[in-house]
């Protein structure tokens, strides 16, 4: 791997919550110009990793780098992060949200964002409190993907939308994504995002289980990425259930 192309690098990255490991000595290198699926069972460390790369979490050991810099104030202008929860106030409208991002981020393209809102069939003057979860997620994706960032981090971006809308959202993401950046999508809806992925990273108990080019992984496994995920984790989940320990890390179940 050409080190000049590395946009994300971690070495022995470790983060514990109340003594329980979320990430455990994670070594990872991700290249620029890729759309990367970050997958794994619930509790595998996906959200924690994204928070660290976004500069939201700083209490960890080991090394995390975005374009050679520790995530923090220096990287805020390079990273566009969508958390797995709403970050907008209920009283706001999409127009208010566009104004907020335009004031806060010099790289935000308000005109293109407004066009994306219309493509999503959202009413720019409707209060967020009156929108469904899926509609609010579309607003947030519009904001995040219309920054000229080098690294986009999306945590479960299509979890709250109906199946018919997922393709529309993915198309919107792809239209906004630039090939001179890196896009990391954390999701459990692997089947829906698999067609857009260049690479896949599988996490398990905070450690790297498997990573590689999506096409190569499909060829080696003889099936889809979704099927590969199931083969890696569902048998283990069944064993945990039989042992009477469904809450053990790595269990595939409801969040």
PDB file of C-alpha atoms in Angstrom:
ATOM      1  CA  UNK A   1       0.000   0.000   0.000  1.00  0.00           C
ATOM      2  CA  UNK A   2       1.320   3.404  -0.994  1.00  0.00           C
ATOM      3  CA  UNK A   3       1.647   5.204   2.324  1.00  0.00           C
ATOM      4  CA  UNK A   4       0.923   8.540   0.647  1.00  0.00           C
ATOM      5  CA  UNK A   5      -2.600   7.245  -0.057  1.00  0.00           C
ATOM      6  CA  UNK A   6      -3.357   6.247   3.536  1.00  0.00           C
ATOM      7  CA  UNK A   7      -6.081   8.431   5.005  1.00  0.00           C
ATOM      8  CA  UNK A   8      -6.813   6.424   8.186  1.00  0.00           C
ATOM      9  CA  UNK A   9      -4.257   4.594  10.257  1.00  0.00           C
ATOM     10  CA  UNK A  10      -4.528   3.014  13.700  1.00  0.00           C
ATOM     11  CA  UNK A  11      -1.972   1.082  15.713  1.00  0.00           C
ATOM     12  CA  UNK A  12      -2.858  -0.838  18.863  1.00  0.00           C
ATOM     13  CA  UNK A  13      -5.920   1.408  19.197  1.00  0.00           C
ATOM     14  CA  UNK A  14      -7.653   0.526  22.459  1.00  0.00           C
ATOM     15  CA  UNK A  15     -10.732   1.943  24.156  1.00  0.00           C
ATOM     16  CA  UNK A  16     -12.490   0.507  27.206  1.00  0.00           C
ATOM     17  CA  UNK A  17     -15.817   1.458  28.772  1.00  0.00           C
ATOM     18  CA  UNK A  18     -15.985   0.655  32.487  1.00  0.00           C
ATOM     19  CA  UNK A  19     -13.339  -1.958  31.998  1.00  0.00           C
ATOM     20  CA  UNK A  20     -15.050  -3.604  29.025  1.00  0.00           C
ATOM     21  CA  UNK A  21     -13.143  -3.433  25.719  1.00  0.00           C
ATOM     22  CA  UNK A  22     -14.775  -1.616  22.798  1.00  0.00           C
ATOM     23  CA  UNK A  23     -11.560  -1.598  20.750  1.00  0.00           C
ATOM     24  CA  UNK A  24      -8.615  -3.841  21.546  1.00  0.00           C
ATOM     25  CA  UNK A  25      -5.225  -3.101  19.950  1.00  0.00           C
ATOM     26  CA  UNK A  26      -6.804  -2.428  16.564  1.00  0.00           C
ATOM     27  CA  UNK A  27      -4.354  -2.104  13.654  1.00  0.00           C
ATOM     28  CA  UNK A  28      -5.928  -0.700  10.509  1.00  0.00           C
ATOM     29  CA  UNK A  29      -4.921   1.190   7.363  1.00  0.00           C
ATOM     30  CA  UNK A  30      -7.459   2.608   4.910  1.00  0.00           C
ATOM     31  CA  UNK A  31      -6.694   4.225   1.572  1.00  0.00           C
ATOM     32  CA  UNK A  32      -8.015   7.349  -0.024  1.00  0.00           C
ATOM     33  CA  UNK A  33     -10.524   7.095  -2.874  1.00  0.00           C
ATOM     34  CA  UNK A  34     -12.455   4.154  -1.427  1.00  0.00           C
ATOM     35  CA  UNK A  35     -15.974   3.496  -0.159  1.00  0.00           C
ATOM     36  CA  UNK A  36     -15.527   1.197   2.813  1.00  0.00           C
ATOM     37  CA  UNK A  37     -18.120  -0.840   4.651  1.00  0.00           C
ATOM     38  CA  UNK A  38     -17.493  -1.140   8.387  1.00  0.00           C
ATOM     39  CA  UNK A  39     -19.418  -4.179   9.585  1.00  0.00           C
ATOM     40  CA  UNK A  40     -19.590  -6.453  12.584  1.00  0.00           C
ATOM     41  CA  UNK A  41     -21.961  -7.681  15.302  1.00  0.00           C
ATOM     42  CA  UNK A  42     -23.481  -5.280  17.782  1.00  0.00           C
ATOM     43  CA  UNK A  43     -20.844  -4.206  20.279  1.00  0.00           C
ATOM     44  CA  UNK A  44     -17.953  -4.884  17.919  1.00  0.00           C
ATOM     45  CA  UNK A  45     -16.556  -1.336  18.180  1.00  0.00           C
ATOM     46  CA  UNK A  46     -17.817   0.249  14.957  1.00  0.00           C
ATOM     47  CA  UNK A  47     -19.339   3.354  16.526  1.00  0.00           C
ATOM     48  CA  UNK A  48     -16.395   3.776  18.889  1.00  0.00           C
ATOM     49  CA  UNK A  49     -13.954   3.703  15.985  1.00  0.00           C
ATOM     50  CA  UNK A  50     -15.925   6.318  14.054  1.00  0.00           C
ATOM     51  CA  UNK A  51     -16.145   8.583  17.113  1.00  0.00           C
ATOM     52  CA  UNK A  52     -12.383   8.419  17.584  1.00  0.00           C
ATOM     53  CA  UNK A  53     -11.706   9.206  13.921  1.00  0.00           C
ATOM     54  CA  UNK A  54     -14.167  12.096  14.123  1.00  0.00           C
ATOM     55  CA  UNK A  55     -12.351  13.528  17.120  1.00  0.00           C
ATOM     56  CA  UNK A  56     -15.361  13.046  19.397  1.00  0.00           C
ATOM     57  CA  UNK A  57     -13.591  10.539  21.670  1.00  0.00           C
ATOM     58  CA  UNK A  58     -10.090  11.334  22.876  1.00  0.00           C
ATOM     59  CA  UNK A  59      -9.750   9.012  25.874  1.00  0.00           C
ATOM     60  CA  UNK A  60      -8.039   6.034  24.265  1.00  0.00           C
ATOM     61  CA  UNK A  61      -4.641   4.413  24.075  1.00  0.00           C
ATOM     62  CA  UNK A  62      -2.614   3.509  21.024  1.00  0.00           C
ATOM     63  CA  UNK A  63      -2.507   5.560  17.839  1.00  0.00           C
ATOM     64  CA  UNK A  64      -5.225   6.942  15.584  1.00  0.00           C
ATOM     65  CA  UNK A  65      -4.392   9.163  12.599  1.00  0.00           C
ATOM     66  CA  UNK A  66      -6.376  10.952   9.909  1.00  0.00           C
ATOM     67  CA  UNK A  67      -4.051  12.097   7.125  1.00  0.00           C
ATOM     68  CA  UNK A  68      -1.137  11.683   9.522  1.00  0.00           C
ATOM     69  CA  UNK A  69      -2.707  13.783  12.304  1.00  0.00           C
ATOM     70  CA  UNK A  70      -4.285  12.799  15.603  1.00  0.00           C
ATOM     71  CA  UNK A  71      -8.064  13.318  15.348  1.00  0.00           C
ATOM     72  CA  UNK A  72      -9.008  16.619  16.975  1.00  0.00           C
ATOM     73  CA  UNK A  73      -9.135  20.301  16.155  1.00  0.00           C
ATOM     74  CA  UNK A  74      -6.654  19.951  13.275  1.00  0.00           C
ATOM     75  CA  UNK A  75      -8.779  17.332  11.524  1.00  0.00           C
ATOM     76  CA  UNK A  76     -12.247  18.840  12.084  1.00  0.00           C
ATOM     77  CA  UNK A  77     -12.110  20.585   8.715  1.00  0.00           C
ATOM     78  CA  UNK A  78     -11.144  17.319   7.003  1.00  0.00           C
ATOM     79  CA  UNK A  79     -13.755  14.998   8.502  1.00  0.00           C
ATOM     80  CA  UNK A  80     -17.532  15.030   8.002  1.00  0.00           C
ATOM     81  CA  UNK A  81     -19.220  12.808  10.597  1.00  0.00           C
ATOM     82  CA  UNK A  82     -22.801  11.612  10.854  1.00  0.00           C
ATOM     83  CA  UNK A  83     -23.499   9.935  14.216  1.00  0.00           C
ATOM     84  CA  UNK A  84     -26.136   7.251  14.697  1.00  0.00           C
ATOM     85  CA  UNK A  85     -28.404   9.685  16.541  1.00  0.00           C
ATOM     86  CA  UNK A  86     -30.033  13.002  15.650  1.00  0.00           C
ATOM     87  CA  UNK A  87     -27.776  16.048  16.046  1.00  0.00           C
ATOM     88  CA  UNK A  88     -30.372  18.666  15.035  1.00  0.00           C
ATOM     89  CA  UNK A  89     -32.948  20.426  17.226  1.00  0.00           C
ATOM     90  CA  UNK A  90     -36.599  19.544  16.770  1.00  0.00           C
ATOM     91  CA  UNK A  91     -37.602  23.183  16.249  1.00  0.00           C
ATOM     92  CA  UNK A  92     -35.339  23.531  13.199  1.00  0.00           C
ATOM     93  CA  UNK A  93     -36.320  23.244   9.569  1.00  0.00           C
ATOM     94  CA  UNK A  94     -34.081  21.874   6.794  1.00  0.00           C
ATOM     95  CA  UNK A  95     -33.493  25.482   5.704  1.00  0.00           C
ATOM     96  CA  UNK A  96     -32.334  26.317   9.242  1.00  0.00           C
ATOM     97  CA  UNK A  97     -29.981  23.329   9.162  1.00  0.00           C
ATOM     98  CA  UNK A  98     -28.511  24.434   5.826  1.00  0.00           C
ATOM     99  CA  UNK A  99     -27.929  27.926   7.218  1.00  0.00           C
ATOM    100  CA  UNK A 100     -26.266  26.467  10.319  1.00  0.00           C
ATOM    101  CA  UNK A 101     -23.839  24.351   8.310  1.00  0.00           C
ATOM    102  CA  UNK A 102     -23.127  27.206   5.882  1.00  0.00           C
ATOM    103  CA  UNK A 103     -22.180  29.410   8.853  1.00  0.00           C
ATOM    104  CA  UNK A 104     -20.153  26.729  10.595  1.00  0.00           C
ATOM    105  CA  UNK A 105     -18.307  25.062   7.691  1.00  0.00           C
ATOM    106  CA  UNK A 106     -16.598  27.073   4.967  1.00  0.00           C
ATOM    107  CA  UNK A 107     -16.537  23.963   2.736  1.00  0.00           C
ATOM    108  CA  UNK A 108     -20.320  23.451   2.839  1.00  0.00           C
ATOM    109  CA  UNK A 109     -22.071  23.704  -0.533  1.00  0.00           C
ATOM    110  CA  UNK A 110     -25.476  25.129   0.376  1.00  0.00           C
ATOM    111  CA  UNK A 111     -26.790  25.255  -3.176  1.00  0.00           C
ATOM    112  CA  UNK A 112     -26.022  21.604  -3.853  1.00  0.00           C
ATOM    113  CA  UNK A 113     -27.429  20.649  -0.444  1.00  0.00           C
ATOM    114  CA  UNK A 114     -30.697  22.436  -1.202  1.00  0.00           C
ATOM    115  CA  UNK A 115     -30.951  20.548  -4.504  1.00  0.00           C
ATOM    116  CA  UNK A 116     -30.367  17.294  -2.634  1.00  0.00           C
ATOM    117  CA  UNK A 117     -33.189  18.110  -0.205  1.00  0.00           C
ATOM    118  CA  UNK A 118     -35.540  18.530  -3.152  1.00  0.00           C
ATOM    119  CA  UNK A 119     -34.295  15.275  -4.697  1.00  0.00           C
ATOM    120  CA  UNK A 120     -35.179  13.587  -1.399  1.00  0.00           C
ATOM    121  CA  UNK A 121     -38.667  15.167  -1.664  1.00  0.00           C
ATOM    122  CA  UNK A 122     -38.232  17.037   1.610  1.00  0.00           C
ATOM    123  CA  UNK A 123     -40.024  20.284   2.395  1.00  0.00           C
ATOM    124  CA  UNK A 124     -37.325  22.865   3.295  1.00  0.00           C
ATOM    125  CA  UNK A 125     -39.638  24.743   5.685  1.00  0.00           C
ATOM    126  CA  UNK A 126     -41.107  21.762   7.571  1.00  0.00           C
ATOM    127  CA  UNK A 127     -40.145  21.457  11.237  1.00  0.00           C
ATOM    128  CA  UNK A 128     -37.954  18.458  12.044  1.00  0.00           C
ATOM    129  CA  UNK A 129     -40.288  17.584  14.922  1.00  0.00           C
ATOM    130  CA  UNK A 130     -42.970  16.856  12.324  1.00  0.00           C
ATOM    131  CA  UNK A 131     -40.745  14.559  10.255  1.00  0.00           C
ATOM    132  CA  UNK A 132     -40.336  10.813  10.464  1.00  0.00           C
ATOM    133  CA  UNK A 133     -37.025   9.308  11.543  1.00  0.00           C
ATOM    134  CA  UNK A 134     -36.233   8.450   7.946  1.00  0.00           C
ATOM    135  CA  UNK A 135     -36.901  11.992   6.760  1.00  0.00           C
ATOM    136  CA  UNK A 136     -34.647  13.405   9.467  1.00  0.00           C
ATOM    137  CA  UNK A 137     -31.901  11.010   8.429  1.00  0.00           C
ATOM    138  CA  UNK A 138     -32.186  12.315   4.879  1.00  0.00           C
ATOM    139  CA  UNK A 139     -31.703  15.865   6.174  1.00  0.00           C
ATOM    140  CA  UNK A 140     -28.615  14.824   8.133  1.00  0.00           C
ATOM    141  CA  UNK A 141     -27.110  12.932   5.190  1.00  0.00           C
ATOM    142  CA  UNK A 142     -27.690  16.027   3.049  1.00  0.00           C
ATOM    143  CA  UNK A 143     -25.695  18.119   5.499  1.00  0.00           C
ATOM    144  CA  UNK A 144     -22.835  15.663   5.959  1.00  0.00           C
ATOM    145  CA  UNK A 145     -22.329  14.750   2.303  1.00  0.00           C
ATOM    146  CA  UNK A 146     -22.308  18.320   1.009  1.00  0.00           C
ATOM    147  CA  UNK A 147     -19.112  19.293   2.746  1.00  0.00           C
ATOM    148  CA  UNK A 148     -15.849  19.126   0.780  1.00  0.00           C
ATOM    149  CA  UNK A 149     -14.264  16.798   3.330  1.00  0.00           C
ATOM    150  CA  UNK A 150     -11.484  14.267   2.859  1.00  0.00           C
ATOM    151  CA  UNK A 151     -13.057  11.662   5.146  1.00  0.00           C
ATOM    152  CA  UNK A 152     -16.779  10.961   5.486  1.00  0.00           C
ATOM    153  CA  UNK A 153     -17.955   8.862   8.419  1.00  0.00           C
ATOM    154  CA  UNK A 154     -21.568   7.620   8.303  1.00  0.00           C
ATOM    155  CA  UNK A 155     -22.854   5.613  11.268  1.00  0.00           C
ATOM    156  CA  UNK A 156     -25.927   3.581  10.255  1.00  0.00           C
ATOM    157  CA  UNK A 157     -27.072   6.142   7.655  1.00  0.00           C
ATOM    158  CA  UNK A 158     -30.029   4.137   6.323  1.00  0.00           C
ATOM    159  CA  UNK A 159     -31.195   2.322   9.449  1.00  0.00           C
ATOM    160  CA  UNK A 160     -34.311   4.453   9.901  1.00  0.00           C
ATOM    161  CA  UNK A 161     -35.608   4.542   6.342  1.00  0.00           C
ATOM    162  CA  UNK A 162     -37.940   2.238   4.476  1.00  0.00           C
ATOM    163  CA  UNK A 163     -36.455  -0.139   1.882  1.00  0.00           C
ATOM    164  CA  UNK A 164     -37.835   1.916  -1.009  1.00  0.00           C
ATOM    165  CA  UNK A 165     -35.927   4.996   0.185  1.00  0.00           C
ATOM    166  CA  UNK A 166     -32.598   3.295   0.808  1.00  0.00           C
ATOM    167  CA  UNK A 167     -31.634   3.221  -2.860  1.00  0.00           C
ATOM    168  CA  UNK A 168     -32.496   6.902  -3.219  1.00  0.00           C
ATOM    169  CA  UNK A 169     -30.291   7.772  -0.242  1.00  0.00           C
ATOM    170  CA  UNK A 170     -27.397   5.673  -1.528  1.00  0.00           C
ATOM    171  CA  UNK A 171     -27.688   7.404  -4.906  1.00  0.00           C
ATOM    172  CA  UNK A 172     -27.577  10.762  -3.147  1.00  0.00           C
ATOM    173  CA  UNK A 173     -24.497   9.722  -1.188  1.00  0.00           C
ATOM    174  CA  UNK A 174     -22.735   8.563  -4.336  1.00  0.00           C
ATOM    175  CA  UNK A 175     -23.534  11.776  -6.203  1.00  0.00           C
ATOM    176  CA  UNK A 176     -21.977  13.811  -3.396  1.00  0.00           C
ATOM    177  CA  UNK A 177     -18.969  11.566  -2.815  1.00  0.00           C
ATOM    178  CA  UNK A 178     -15.681  12.654  -4.407  1.00  0.00           C
ATOM    179  CA  UNK A 179     -13.048  10.149  -5.520  1.00  0.00           C
ATOM    180  CA  UNK A 180     -10.314  12.156  -3.790  1.00  0.00           C
ATOM    181  CA  UNK A 181     -11.876  11.369  -0.407  1.00  0.00           C
ATOM    182  CA  UNK A 182     -12.664   8.282   1.661  1.00  0.00           C
ATOM    183  CA  UNK A 183     -16.149   7.247   2.750  1.00  0.00           C
ATOM    184  CA  UNK A 184     -16.672   4.835   5.650  1.00  0.00           C
ATOM    185  CA  UNK A 185     -20.188   3.483   6.166  1.00  0.00           C
ATOM    186  CA  UNK A 186     -20.964   1.575   9.338  1.00  0.00           C
ATOM    187  CA  UNK A 187     -24.068  -0.549   8.886  1.00  0.00           C
ATOM    188  CA  UNK A 188     -25.851  -3.781   9.668  1.00  0.00           C
ATOM    189  CA  UNK A 189     -27.847  -3.505   6.415  1.00  0.00           C
ATOM    190  CA  UNK A 190     -25.048  -5.087   4.429  1.00  0.00           C
ATOM    191  CA  UNK A 191     -27.212  -6.318   1.577  1.00  0.00           C
ATOM    192  CA  UNK A 192     -28.377  -2.773   0.786  1.00  0.00           C
ATOM    193  CA  UNK A 193     -24.971  -1.089   0.687  1.00  0.00           C
ATOM    194  CA  UNK A 194     -22.913  -3.969  -0.725  1.00  0.00           C
ATOM    195  CA  UNK A 195     -23.196  -2.831  -4.378  1.00  0.00           C
ATOM    196  CA  UNK A 196     -21.424   0.486  -3.635  1.00  0.00           C
ATOM    197  CA  UNK A 197     -18.557  -0.877  -1.526  1.00  0.00           C
ATOM    198  CA  UNK A 198     -14.934  -0.993  -2.684  1.00  0.00           C
ATOM    199  CA  UNK A 199     -13.623  -2.525   0.540  1.00  0.00           C
ATOM    200  CA  UNK A 200     -15.026  -4.137   3.670  1.00  0.00           C
ATOM    201  CA  UNK A 201     -13.697  -4.150   7.237  1.00  0.00           C
ATOM    202  CA  UNK A 202     -15.101  -6.753   9.640  1.00  0.00           C
ATOM    203  CA  UNK A 203     -14.741  -5.971  13.335  1.00  0.00           C
ATOM    204  CA  UNK A 204     -15.313  -8.484  16.122  1.00  0.00           C
ATOM    205  CA  UNK A 205     -14.963  -7.680  19.833  1.00  0.00           C
ATOM    206  CA  UNK A 206     -13.029  -4.548  18.956  1.00  0.00           C
ATOM    207  CA  UNK A 207     -10.472  -6.360  16.842  1.00  0.00           C
ATOM    208  CA  UNK A 208      -9.962  -6.748  13.116  1.00  0.00           C
ATOM    209  CA  UNK A 209     -11.517 -10.031  12.015  1.00  0.00           C
ATOM    210  CA  UNK A 210     -11.162  -9.615   8.249  1.00  0.00           C
ATOM    211  CA  UNK A 211     -10.575  -6.839   5.723  1.00  0.00           C
ATOM    212  CA  UNK A 212     -10.072  -6.576   2.009  1.00  0.00           C
ATOM    213  CA  UNK A 213     -11.292  -5.619  -1.430  1.00  0.00           C
ATOM    214  CA  UNK A 214     -15.000  -6.395  -1.761  1.00  0.00           C
ATOM    215  CA  UNK A 215     -14.626  -8.209  -5.079  1.00  0.00           C
ATOM    216  CA  UNK A 216     -11.733 -10.297  -3.753  1.00  0.00           C
ATOM    217  CA  UNK A 217     -13.684 -11.240  -0.631  1.00  0.00           C
ATOM    218  CA  UNK A 218     -16.657 -12.327  -2.735  1.00  0.00           C
ATOM    219  CA  UNK A 219     -14.425 -14.399  -4.994  1.00  0.00           C
ATOM    220  CA  UNK A 220     -12.618 -16.064  -2.097  1.00  0.00           C
ATOM    221  CA  UNK A 221     -15.788 -16.831  -0.143  1.00  0.00           C
ATOM    222  CA  UNK A 222     -17.901 -17.833  -3.140  1.00  0.00           C
ATOM    223  CA  UNK A 223     -20.785 -15.636  -2.053  1.00  0.00           C
ATOM    224  CA  UNK A 224     -21.885 -12.123  -1.232  1.00  0.00           C
ATOM    225  CA  UNK A 225     -20.475  -9.919   1.536  1.00  0.00           C
ATOM    226  CA  UNK A 226     -23.766 -10.394   3.371  1.00  0.00           C
ATOM    227  CA  UNK A 227     -23.355 -14.175   3.167  1.00  0.00           C
ATOM    228  CA  UNK A 228     -19.751 -13.880   4.309  1.00  0.00           C
ATOM    229  CA  UNK A 229     -20.863 -11.858   7.322  1.00  0.00           C
ATOM    230  CA  UNK A 230     -23.413 -14.491   8.250  1.00  0.00           C
ATOM    231  CA  UNK A 231     -20.900 -17.311   7.902  1.00  0.00           C
ATOM    232  CA  UNK A 232     -18.419 -15.489  10.112  1.00  0.00           C
ATOM    233  CA  UNK A 233     -20.758 -14.491  12.919  1.00  0.00           C
ATOM    234  CA  UNK A 234     -24.063 -16.338  12.972  1.00  0.00           C
ATOM    235  CA  UNK A 235     -22.618 -19.737  13.884  1.00  0.00           C
ATOM    236  CA  UNK A 236     -20.792 -18.115  16.803  1.00  0.00           C
ATOM    237  CA  UNK A 237     -23.976 -16.320  17.870  1.00  0.00           C
ATOM    238  CA  UNK A 238     -25.854 -19.630  17.863  1.00  0.00           C
ATOM    239  CA  UNK A 239     -23.167 -21.221  20.029  1.00  0.00           C
ATOM    240  CA  UNK A 240     -23.379 -18.328  22.485  1.00  0.00           C
ATOM    241  CA  UNK A 241     -27.135 -18.753  22.659  1.00  0.00           C
ATOM    242  CA  UNK A 242     -26.813 -22.475  23.324  1.00  0.00           C
ATOM    243  CA  UNK A 243     -24.342 -21.697  26.098  1.00  0.00           C
ATOM    244  CA  UNK A 244     -26.907 -19.392  27.666  1.00  0.00           C
ATOM    245  CA  UNK A 245     -24.832 -16.234  27.166  1.00  0.00           C
ATOM    246  CA  UNK A 246     -26.647 -14.091  24.569  1.00  0.00           C
ATOM    247  CA  UNK A 247     -25.159 -10.894  25.973  1.00  0.00           C
ATOM    248  CA  UNK A 248     -21.561 -11.880  25.312  1.00  0.00           C
ATOM    249  CA  UNK A 249     -19.625  -9.553  22.972  1.00  0.00           C
ATOM    250  CA  UNK A 250     -20.049 -10.605  19.385  1.00  0.00           C
ATOM    251  CA  UNK A 251     -23.685 -11.714  19.774  1.00  0.00           C
ATOM    252  CA  UNK A 252     -25.690 -10.858  16.673  1.00  0.00           C
ATOM    253  CA  UNK A 253     -29.053  -9.609  17.838  1.00  0.00           C
ATOM    254  CA  UNK A 254     -31.133  -6.557  18.435  1.00  0.00           C
ATOM    255  CA  UNK A 255     -29.383  -3.395  19.579  1.00  0.00           C
TER     256      UNK A 255
END
